[in-house]
Amino acid sequence: MTTEMQEIAITEEKPLLPGQPDPAKDAEAAARILLDQGQEHSIETPHGLLHVTLHGTSNTRRPAILTFHDVGLDSKSCFSPLFKFEEMQEIVKNFTLVHIDAPGQEEGAATYPMGFQYPSMEQIAEMIPAVLTYFNFRSVIGVGVGAGAYILSRFTMAHPDSVEGLVLVNIDPQARGWMDWAAQKITTLTSSLTEQILSHLFSQEEMSANADLVKSHRDRISKAPNLMNIELFWRGYNSRRDLILDRTSNFKCPVMLVVGDQAPYEEAAVECNSKLDPTTTSFLKMADAGGLPQLTQPSKLTEAFKYFIQGMGYMASSVMTRLSRSRTTSLSSSYSMEGERERSRTLSQSSQGGQMPPSPSHTMEVSC
C-alpha cells in the first residue's frame, strides 16, 4: 500500500509589536471614514456638471435614496444632520444614499463668471437621469426640500418609472404670480440676498423664536465664497413654472408631503396636497416645526420616513415607536387593535402591492 505524502506550507503568524500598525484595522478605519464622508463625483449632464456624493455601494437591489437640497443650502448643510441622526442609521445601512448639489452650490464650488447662463429648474431636473445612468441605478426614492422638492417633482413627472417614492418637504408647486413678482422686486431693492433667502427658509415666527439657528444660516450664506452662484439658483427658483397637478395624471408613485405648521410654505403644501391622489399621498404636518424640519426635528421626520419606506415594502422587520398624532386627524376610529397599529403608520400601503387603500384623509399632525 502506497502512502502519498503531501507538503503543507505552514506560515508562521508573528504577533504585532507594540505600536506597530495593524493593516486590517487601518483598512477598516479608512473604509469607515470613506463611508461617512462619501465618495464625491462630478457627473457630465446635458446642461453641465453636477456634483454628487455617494454613500454606500451602488450595487444594490433596492432603490437608492436620492436627495436634492433647497436654495441657500447645499447637500451637506441640508441633509447631513438628518442622515447622521442616530435613528436614521438603520435606513442608511440598508440603502445607498446619493446627494445631488445644484450646479455651483457645493462646498468649494468656483464662482461662475459674469453673464453665465444658469440652468432653469426644468433643465436641472433634466440633469438627474445622467446621475442614475452613471451609477447604474434602476430606480430611486427621492427626498427634496423646497427648490429641491420642486426639481424632484419635475424629474418624477418626466421619468415616472425611475422613482419608487417621493418625499417632498415644503414644496411650493406654483409659479410666482404678478403680486409675488412685484413684492419680490420691492424686496430685492430693500433687502440683501441673504435676508431674502432667510425669509424663504424661515417664517417670521422662527426668525424670533429660533434666533441661533437663523443666525448660523445668516452667517453661512452671507460669507459664502460662491454667493453669486447662490443668487443664480435663487433667481432660477423664483422664475419657475407651475407644476401642473391633478389627481389622475401626475405622480405614479407614493408621495409623502411634509411641512411644519410654522413653515413659510404651509399654505402652498396644503394646496398641493389637495391636488394629489389621496390614495397614494400622505400629508405630514409637523407641530412646532418651521421651514427646516429635517434640521430641527430629525427624530420625527426619521420615524415618518421609516413608515413611508415600510409602506413601499422595504424594511418590514424594522421596529417602530408610535408617532403621537393630533386628535383632529380625520380617520375613522372604528378599528381593532391591529387596525390601530396600521392606522398609526404614515402610509397605510400594502407591502405587496405598494398601493394605499382608499381613506377619507391621509393628513396627520405630529405633536411634540
Tab-separated table of N, CA, C and O in Angstrom, residues 162-250:
chain	number	residue	atom	x	y	z
A	162	SER	N	-38.664	55.703	-12.983
A	162	SER	CA	-37.387	55.777	-12.279
A	162	SER	C	-37.538	56.116	-10.802
A	162	SER	O	-36.548	56.113	-10.070
A	163	VAL	N	-38.763	56.419	-10.376
A	163	VAL	CA	-38.979	56.863	-8.998
A	163	VAL	C	-39.994	55.951	-8.311
A	163	VAL	O	-41.128	55.832	-8.757
A	164	GLU	N	-39.574	55.322	-7.219
A	164	GLU	CA	-40.465	54.424	-6.477
A	164	GLU	C	-41.231	55.147	-5.380
A	164	GLU	O	-42.292	54.701	-4.958
A	165	GLY	N	-40.689	56.254	-4.913
A	165	GLY	CA	-41.350	57.020	-3.860
A	165	GLY	C	-40.772	58.411	-3.802
A	165	GLY	O	-39.643	58.664	-4.252
A	166	LEU	N	-41.556	59.353	-3.242
A	166	LEU	CA	-41.157	60.755	-3.258
A	166	LEU	C	-41.530	61.399	-1.924
A	166	LEU	O	-42.682	61.342	-1.496
A	167	VAL	N	-40.536	62.010	-1.273
A	167	VAL	CA	-40.760	62.761	-0.039
A	167	VAL	C	-40.474	64.229	-0.345
A	167	VAL	O	-39.345	64.592	-0.702
A	168	LEU	N	-41.487	65.071	-0.230
A	168	LEU	CA	-41.381	66.481	-0.612
A	168	LEU	C	-41.604	67.354	0.617
A	168	LEU	O	-42.695	67.379	1.181
A	169	VAL	N	-40.561	68.032	1.038
A	169	VAL	CA	-40.612	68.897	2.217
A	169	VAL	C	-40.757	70.343	1.772
A	169	VAL	O	-39.955	70.846	0.970
A	170	ASN	N	-41.789	71.024	2.266
A	170	ASN	CA	-42.003	72.450	1.977
A	170	ASN	C	-42.082	72.747	0.478
A	170	ASN	O	-41.433	73.676	-0.019
A	171	ILE	N	-42.850	71.966	-0.230
A	171	ILE	CA	-42.958	72.195	-1.667
A	171	ILE	C	-43.928	73.336	-1.960
A	171	ILE	O	-44.964	73.487	-1.304
A	172	ASP	N	-43.567	74.140	-2.954
A	172	ASP	CA	-44.468	75.159	-3.495
A	172	ASP	C	-44.539	74.928	-5.000
A	172	ASP	O	-43.623	75.297	-5.737
A	173	PRO	N	-45.617	74.312	-5.484
A	173	PRO	CA	-45.688	73.959	-6.907
A	173	PRO	C	-46.080	75.114	-7.814
A	173	PRO	O	-46.063	74.980	-9.033
A	174	GLN	N	-46.434	76.250	-7.222
A	174	GLN	CA	-46.941	77.364	-8.016
A	174	GLN	C	-45.826	78.316	-8.431
A	174	GLN	O	-44.907	78.596	-7.658
A	175	ALA	N	-45.932	78.820	-9.661
A	175	ALA	CA	-45.024	79.865	-10.119
A	175	ALA	C	-45.357	81.170	-9.400
A	175	ALA	O	-46.429	81.330	-8.816
A	176	ARG	N	-44.440	82.111	-9.448
A	176	ARG	CA	-44.690	83.426	-8.865
A	176	ARG	C	-45.754	84.170	-9.672
A	176	ARG	O	-45.660	84.272	-10.888
A	177	GLY	N	-46.786	84.649	-8.969
A	177	GLY	CA	-47.802	85.464	-9.632
A	177	GLY	C	-47.326	86.906	-9.764
A	177	GLY	O	-46.241	87.269	-9.315
A	178	TRP	N	-48.174	87.732	-10.385
A	178	TRP	CA	-47.802	89.134	-10.568
A	178	TRP	C	-47.598	89.842	-9.232
A	178	TRP	O	-46.673	90.637	-9.077
A	179	MET	N	-48.454	89.544	-8.247
A	179	MET	CA	-48.298	90.175	-6.937
A	179	MET	C	-46.998	89.718	-6.281
A	179	MET	O	-46.279	90.515	-5.659
A	180	ASP	N	-46.716	88.419	-6.406
A	180	ASP	CA	-45.469	87.890	-5.850
A	180	ASP	C	-44.266	88.529	-6.541
A	180	ASP	O	-43.256	88.855	-5.907
A	181	TRP	N	-44.382	88.662	-7.867
A	181	TRP	CA	-43.288	89.243	-8.643
A	181	TRP	C	-43.024	90.685	-8.203
A	181	TRP	O	-41.868	91.089	-8.016
A	182	ALA	N	-44.090	91.464	-8.017
A	182	ALA	CA	-43.943	92.854	-7.583
A	182	ALA	C	-43.344	92.936	-6.184
A	182	ALA	O	-42.448	93.747	-5.911
A	183	ALA	N	-43.826	92.053	-5.291
A	183	ALA	CA	-43.291	92.032	-3.925
A	183	ALA	C	-41.818	91.662	-3.921
A	183	ALA	O	-41.022	92.215	-3.149
A	184	GLN	N	-41.451	90.709	-4.795
A	184	GLN	CA	-40.061	90.289	-4.888
A	184	GLN	C	-39.175	91.431	-5.376
A	184	GLN	O	-38.054	91.626	-4.894
A	185	LYS	N	-39.677	92.202	-6.331
A	185	LYS	CA	-38.920	93.339	-6.843
A	185	LYS	C	-38.651	94.361	-5.731
A	185	LYS	O	-37.543	94.891	-5.596
A	186	ILE	N	-39.681	94.623	-4.934
A	186	ILE	CA	-39.528	95.581	-3.832
A	186	ILE	C	-38.545	95.036	-2.803
A	186	ILE	O	-37.676	95.752	-2.303
A	187	THR	N	-38.685	93.723	-2.507
A	187	THR	CA	-37.798	93.091	-1.534
A	187	THR	C	-36.356	93.138	-2.001
A	187	THR	O	-35.427	93.356	-1.211
A	188	THR	N	-36.148	92.954	-3.300
A	188	THR	CA	-34.796	92.992	-3.860
A	188	THR	C	-34.146	94.352	-3.645
A	188	THR	O	-32.930	94.451	-3.415
A	189	LEU	N	-34.966	95.414	-3.702
A	189	LEU	CA	-34.442	96.765	-3.531
A	189	LEU	C	-34.182	97.101	-2.071
A	189	LEU	O	-33.332	97.944	-1.772
A	190	THR	N	-34.903	96.465	-1.171
A	190	THR	CA	-34.819	96.844	0.244
A	190	THR	C	-34.091	95.833	1.124
A	190	THR	O	-33.724	96.152	2.248
A	191	SER	N	-33.905	94.600	0.619
A	191	SER	CA	-33.279	93.559	1.441
A	191	SER	C	-32.098	92.940	0.710
A	191	SER	O	-32.092	92.842	-0.523
A	192	SER	N	-31.127	92.486	1.475
A	192	SER	CA	-29.976	91.818	0.884
A	192	SER	C	-30.379	90.419	0.416
A	192	SER	O	-31.431	89.894	0.794
A	193	LEU	N	-29.541	89.828	-0.425
A	193	LEU	CA	-29.803	88.471	-0.895
A	193	LEU	C	-29.926	87.508	0.271
A	193	LEU	O	-30.822	86.651	0.294
A	194	THR	N	-29.062	87.671	1.268
A	194	THR	CA	-29.099	86.776	2.428
A	194	THR	C	-30.442	86.841	3.133
A	194	THR	O	-31.031	85.813	3.484
A	195	GLU	N	-30.961	88.041	3.340
A	195	GLU	CA	-32.236	88.194	4.043
A	195	GLU	C	-33.394	87.650	3.204
A	195	GLU	O	-34.363	87.104	3.746
A	196	GLN	N	-33.305	87.798	1.883
A	196	GLN	CA	-34.344	87.235	1.021
A	196	GLN	C	-34.405	85.713	1.160
A	196	GLN	O	-35.492	85.134	1.259
A	197	ILE	N	-33.244	85.087	1.159
A	197	ILE	CA	-33.199	83.630	1.257
A	197	ILE	C	-33.646	83.169	2.642
A	197	ILE	O	-34.343	82.162	2.777
A	198	LEU	N	-33.258	83.913	3.680
A	198	LEU	CA	-33.690	83.549	5.034
A	198	LEU	C	-35.213	83.591	5.160
A	198	LEU	O	-35.817	82.759	5.839
A	199	SER	N	-35.845	84.582	4.491
A	199	SER	CA	-37.314	84.664	4.550
A	199	SER	C	-37.955	83.515	3.766
A	199	SER	O	-39.130	83.199	3.981
A	200	HIS	N	-37.198	82.912	2.867
A	200	HIS	CA	-37.663	81.711	2.159
A	200	HIS	C	-37.528	80.477	3.047
A	200	HIS	O	-38.400	79.596	3.042
A	201	LEU	N	-36.454	80.421	3.822
A	201	LEU	CA	-36.185	79.245	4.652
A	201	LEU	C	-36.966	79.269	5.971
A	201	LEU	O	-37.328	78.208	6.492
A	202	PHE	N	-37.206	80.457	6.513
A	202	PHE	CA	-37.809	80.570	7.846
A	202	PHE	C	-39.012	81.517	7.829
A	202	PHE	O	-39.025	82.496	7.089
A	203	SER	N	-39.972	81.207	8.679
A	203	SER	CA	-41.119	82.107	8.853
A	203	SER	C	-40.729	83.222	9.824
A	203	SER	O	-39.682	83.163	10.485
A	204	GLN	N	-41.585	84.243	9.927
A	204	GLN	CA	-41.321	85.336	10.854
A	204	GLN	C	-41.282	84.846	12.294
A	204	GLN	O	-40.496	85.332	13.115
A	205	GLU	N	-42.147	83.854	12.605
A	205	GLU	CA	-42.146	83.302	13.960
A	205	GLU	C	-40.800	82.662	14.287
A	205	GLU	O	-40.259	82.836	15.383
A	206	GLU	N	-40.263	81.921	13.315
A	206	GLU	CA	-38.968	81.273	13.537
A	206	GLU	C	-37.847	82.289	13.662
A	206	GLU	O	-36.885	82.068	14.415
A	207	MET	N	-37.931	83.357	12.907
A	207	MET	CA	-36.888	84.376	12.949
A	207	MET	C	-36.641	84.862	14.378
A	207	MET	O	-35.503	85.130	14.770
A	208	SER	N	-37.721	84.963	15.147
A	208	SER	CA	-37.578	85.443	16.524
A	208	SER	C	-37.459	84.292	17.523
A	208	SER	O	-36.745	84.412	18.520
A	209	ALA	N	-38.114	83.162	17.248
A	209	ALA	CA	-38.130	82.059	18.213
A	209	ALA	C	-36.891	81.174	18.124
A	209	ALA	O	-36.520	80.528	19.100
A	210	ASN	N	-36.262	81.133	16.973
A	210	ASN	CA	-35.106	80.252	16.783
A	210	ASN	C	-33.925	81.071	16.278
A	210	ASN	O	-33.346	80.786	15.227
A	211	ALA	N	-33.570	82.070	17.067
A	211	ALA	CA	-32.585	83.066	16.634
A	211	ALA	C	-31.215	82.450	16.358
A	211	ALA	O	-30.522	82.861	15.418
A	212	ASP	N	-30.800	81.474	17.153
A	212	ASP	CA	-29.468	80.883	16.980
A	212	ASP	C	-29.351	80.157	15.645
A	212	ASP	O	-28.346	80.288	14.936
A	213	LEU	N	-30.395	79.386	15.306
A	213	LEU	CA	-30.379	78.664	14.035
A	213	LEU	C	-30.380	79.639	12.861
A	213	LEU	O	-29.625	79.466	11.895
A	214	VAL	N	-31.205	80.656	12.959
A	214	VAL	CA	-31.284	81.653	11.883
A	214	VAL	C	-29.946	82.374	11.727
A	214	VAL	O	-29.462	82.592	10.612
A	215	LYS	N	-29.327	82.722	12.848
A	215	LYS	CA	-28.039	83.421	12.795
A	215	LYS	C	-26.963	82.561	12.136
A	215	LYS	O	-26.150	83.059	11.343
A	216	SER	N	-26.947	81.261	12.451
A	216	SER	CA	-25.929	80.390	11.868
A	216	SER	C	-26.075	80.321	10.350
A	216	SER	O	-25.077	80.328	9.614
A	217	HIS	N	-27.315	80.297	9.863
A	217	HIS	CA	-27.533	80.267	8.421
A	217	HIS	C	-27.270	81.634	7.794
A	217	HIS	O	-26.774	81.710	6.659
A	218	ARG	N	-27.581	82.699	8.520
A	218	ARG	CA	-27.283	84.043	8.005
A	218	ARG	C	-25.773	84.206	7.814
A	218	ARG	O	-25.316	84.694	6.774
A	219	ASP	N	-25.010	83.776	8.796
A	219	ASP	CA	-23.555	83.892	8.706
A	219	ASP	C	-23.003	83.022	7.581
A	219	ASP	O	-22.118	83.444	6.829
A	220	ARG	N	-23.526	81.813	7.459
A	220	ARG	CA	-23.014	80.886	6.445
A	220	ARG	C	-23.292	81.416	5.035
A	220	ARG	O	-22.408	81.384	4.168
A	221	ILE	N	-24.516	81.909	4.804
A	221	ILE	CA	-24.878	82.390	3.464
A	221	ILE	C	-24.132	83.677	3.123
A	221	ILE	O	-23.576	83.817	2.036
A	222	SER	N	-24.111	84.625	4.050
A	222	SER	CA	-23.506	85.933	3.764
A	222	SER	C	-22.006	85.832	3.522
A	222	SER	O	-21.432	86.644	2.786
A	223	LYS	N	-21.372	84.823	4.126
A	223	LYS	CA	-19.921	84.666	3.977
A	223	LYS	C	-19.545	83.606	2.942
A	223	LYS	O	-18.356	83.287	2.789
A	224	ALA	N	-20.528	83.069	2.235
A	224	ALA	CA	-20.251	82.008	1.259
A	224	ALA	C	-19.404	82.550	0.109
A	224	ALA	O	-19.745	83.595	-0.483
A	225	PRO	N	-18.296	81.877	-0.249
A	225	PRO	CA	-17.465	82.338	-1.363
A	225	PRO	C	-18.207	82.310	-2.704
A	225	PRO	O	-17.867	83.069	-3.609
A	226	ASN	N	-19.195	81.416	-2.801
A	226	ASN	CA	-19.938	81.272	-4.067
A	226	ASN	C	-21.301	81.953	-3.992
A	226	ASN	O	-22.292	81.443	-4.524
A	227	LEU	N	-21.368	83.113	-3.334
A	227	LEU	CA	-22.641	83.806	-3.137
A	227	LEU	C	-23.304	84.156	-4.471
A	227	LEU	O	-24.534	84.115	-4.583
A	228	MET	N	-22.512	84.452	-5.494
A	228	MET	CA	-23.088	84.751	-6.802
A	228	MET	C	-23.798	83.524	-7.369
A	228	MET	O	-24.872	83.648	-7.975
A	229	ASN	N	-23.227	82.343	-7.151
A	229	ASN	CA	-23.871	81.109	-7.606
A	229	ASN	C	-25.197	80.895	-6.891
A	229	ASN	O	-26.188	80.462	-7.488
A	230	ILE	N	-25.204	81.182	-5.592
A	230	ILE	CA	-26.434	81.034	-4.806
A	230	ILE	C	-27.513	81.968	-5.348
A	230	ILE	O	-28.685	81.595	-5.460
A	231	GLU	N	-27.113	83.180	-5.708
A	231	GLU	CA	-28.075	84.138	-6.265
A	231	GLU	C	-28.653	83.636	-7.583
A	231	GLU	O	-29.846	83.794	-7.846
A	232	LEU	N	-27.831	83.000	-8.409
A	232	LEU	CA	-28.320	82.464	-9.682
A	232	LEU	C	-29.353	81.360	-9.450
A	232	LEU	O	-30.371	81.293	-10.147
A	233	PHE	N	-29.087	80.503	-8.478
A	233	PHE	CA	-30.035	79.431	-8.138
A	233	PHE	C	-31.331	80.035	-7.602
A	233	PHE	O	-32.442	79.582	-7.940
A	234	TRP	N	-31.204	81.069	-6.780
A	234	TRP	CA	-32.366	81.756	-6.204
A	234	TRP	C	-33.230	82.385	-7.289
A	234	TRP	O	-34.452	82.265	-7.295
A	235	ARG	N	-32.585	83.048	-8.239
A	235	ARG	CA	-33.330	83.655	-9.344
A	235	ARG	C	-34.025	82.586	-10.188
A	235	ARG	O	-35.174	82.770	-10.631
A	236	GLY	N	-33.325	81.489	-10.431
A	236	GLY	CA	-33.924	80.406	-11.208
A	236	GLY	C	-35.152	79.832	-10.536
A	236	GLY	O	-36.174	79.560	-11.192
A	237	TYR	N	-35.076	79.665	-9.206
A	237	TYR	CA	-36.232	79.124	-8.475
A	237	TYR	C	-37.405	80.091	-8.526
A	237	TYR	O	-38.567	79.679	-8.684
A	238	ASN	N	-37.140	81.376	-8.414
A	238	ASN	CA	-38.215	82.370	-8.465
A	238	ASN	C	-38.819	82.507	-9.857
A	238	ASN	O	-39.900	83.096	-10.009
A	239	SER	N	-38.125	81.974	-10.862
A	239	SER	CA	-38.644	82.023	-12.236
A	239	SER	C	-39.277	80.693	-12.662
A	239	SER	O	-39.554	80.493	-13.848
A	240	ARG	N	-39.517	79.826	-11.705
A	240	ARG	CA	-40.076	78.501	-12.017
A	240	ARG	C	-41.479	78.612	-12.613
A	240	ARG	O	-42.177	79.602	-12.400
A	241	ARG	N	-41.856	77.575	-13.325
A	241	ARG	CA	-43.210	77.489	-13.878
A	241	ARG	C	-44.091	76.639	-12.966
A	241	ARG	O	-43.591	75.888	-12.121
A	242	ASP	N	-45.393	76.752	-13.145
A	242	ASP	CA	-46.322	75.939	-12.361
A	242	ASP	C	-46.089	74.452	-12.612
A	242	ASP	O	-45.816	74.032	-13.740
A	243	LEU	N	-46.197	73.670	-11.541
A	243	LEU	CA	-46.320	72.225	-11.708
A	243	LEU	C	-47.790	71.928	-11.981
A	243	LEU	O	-48.659	72.293	-11.186
A	244	ILE	N	-48.072	71.314	-13.109
A	244	ILE	CA	-49.460	71.001	-13.449
A	244	ILE	C	-49.850	69.724	-12.710
A	244	ILE	O	-49.423	68.621	-13.065
A	245	LEU	N	-50.638	69.895	-11.666
A	245	LEU	CA	-51.014	68.770	-10.819
A	245	LEU	C	-52.495	68.457	-10.971
A	245	LEU	O	-53.334	69.361	-10.960
A	246	ASP	N	-52.818	67.172	-11.110
A	246	ASP	CA	-54.191	66.726	-10.938
A	246	ASP	C	-54.139	65.281	-10.452
A	246	ASP	O	-53.114	64.608	-10.553
A	247	ARG	N	-55.234	64.822	-9.900
A	247	ARG	CA	-55.224	63.557	-9.169
A	247	ARG	C	-55.036	62.324	-10.040
A	247	ARG	O	-54.736	61.254	-9.533
A	248	THR	N	-55.212	62.463	-11.328
A	248	THR	CA	-55.219	61.267	-12.174
A	248	THR	C	-53.977	61.094	-13.032
A	248	THR	O	-53.739	60.010	-13.541
A	249	SER	N	-53.182	62.154	-13.203
A	249	SER	CA	-52.129	62.028	-14.212
A	249	SER	C	-50.758	62.558	-13.816
A	249	SER	O	-49.921	62.771	-14.675
A	250	ASN	N	-50.501	62.803	-12.508
A	250	ASN	CA	-49.171	63.317	-12.196
A	250	ASN	C	-48.240	62.245	-11.622
A	250	ASN	O	-47.604	61.530	-12.361
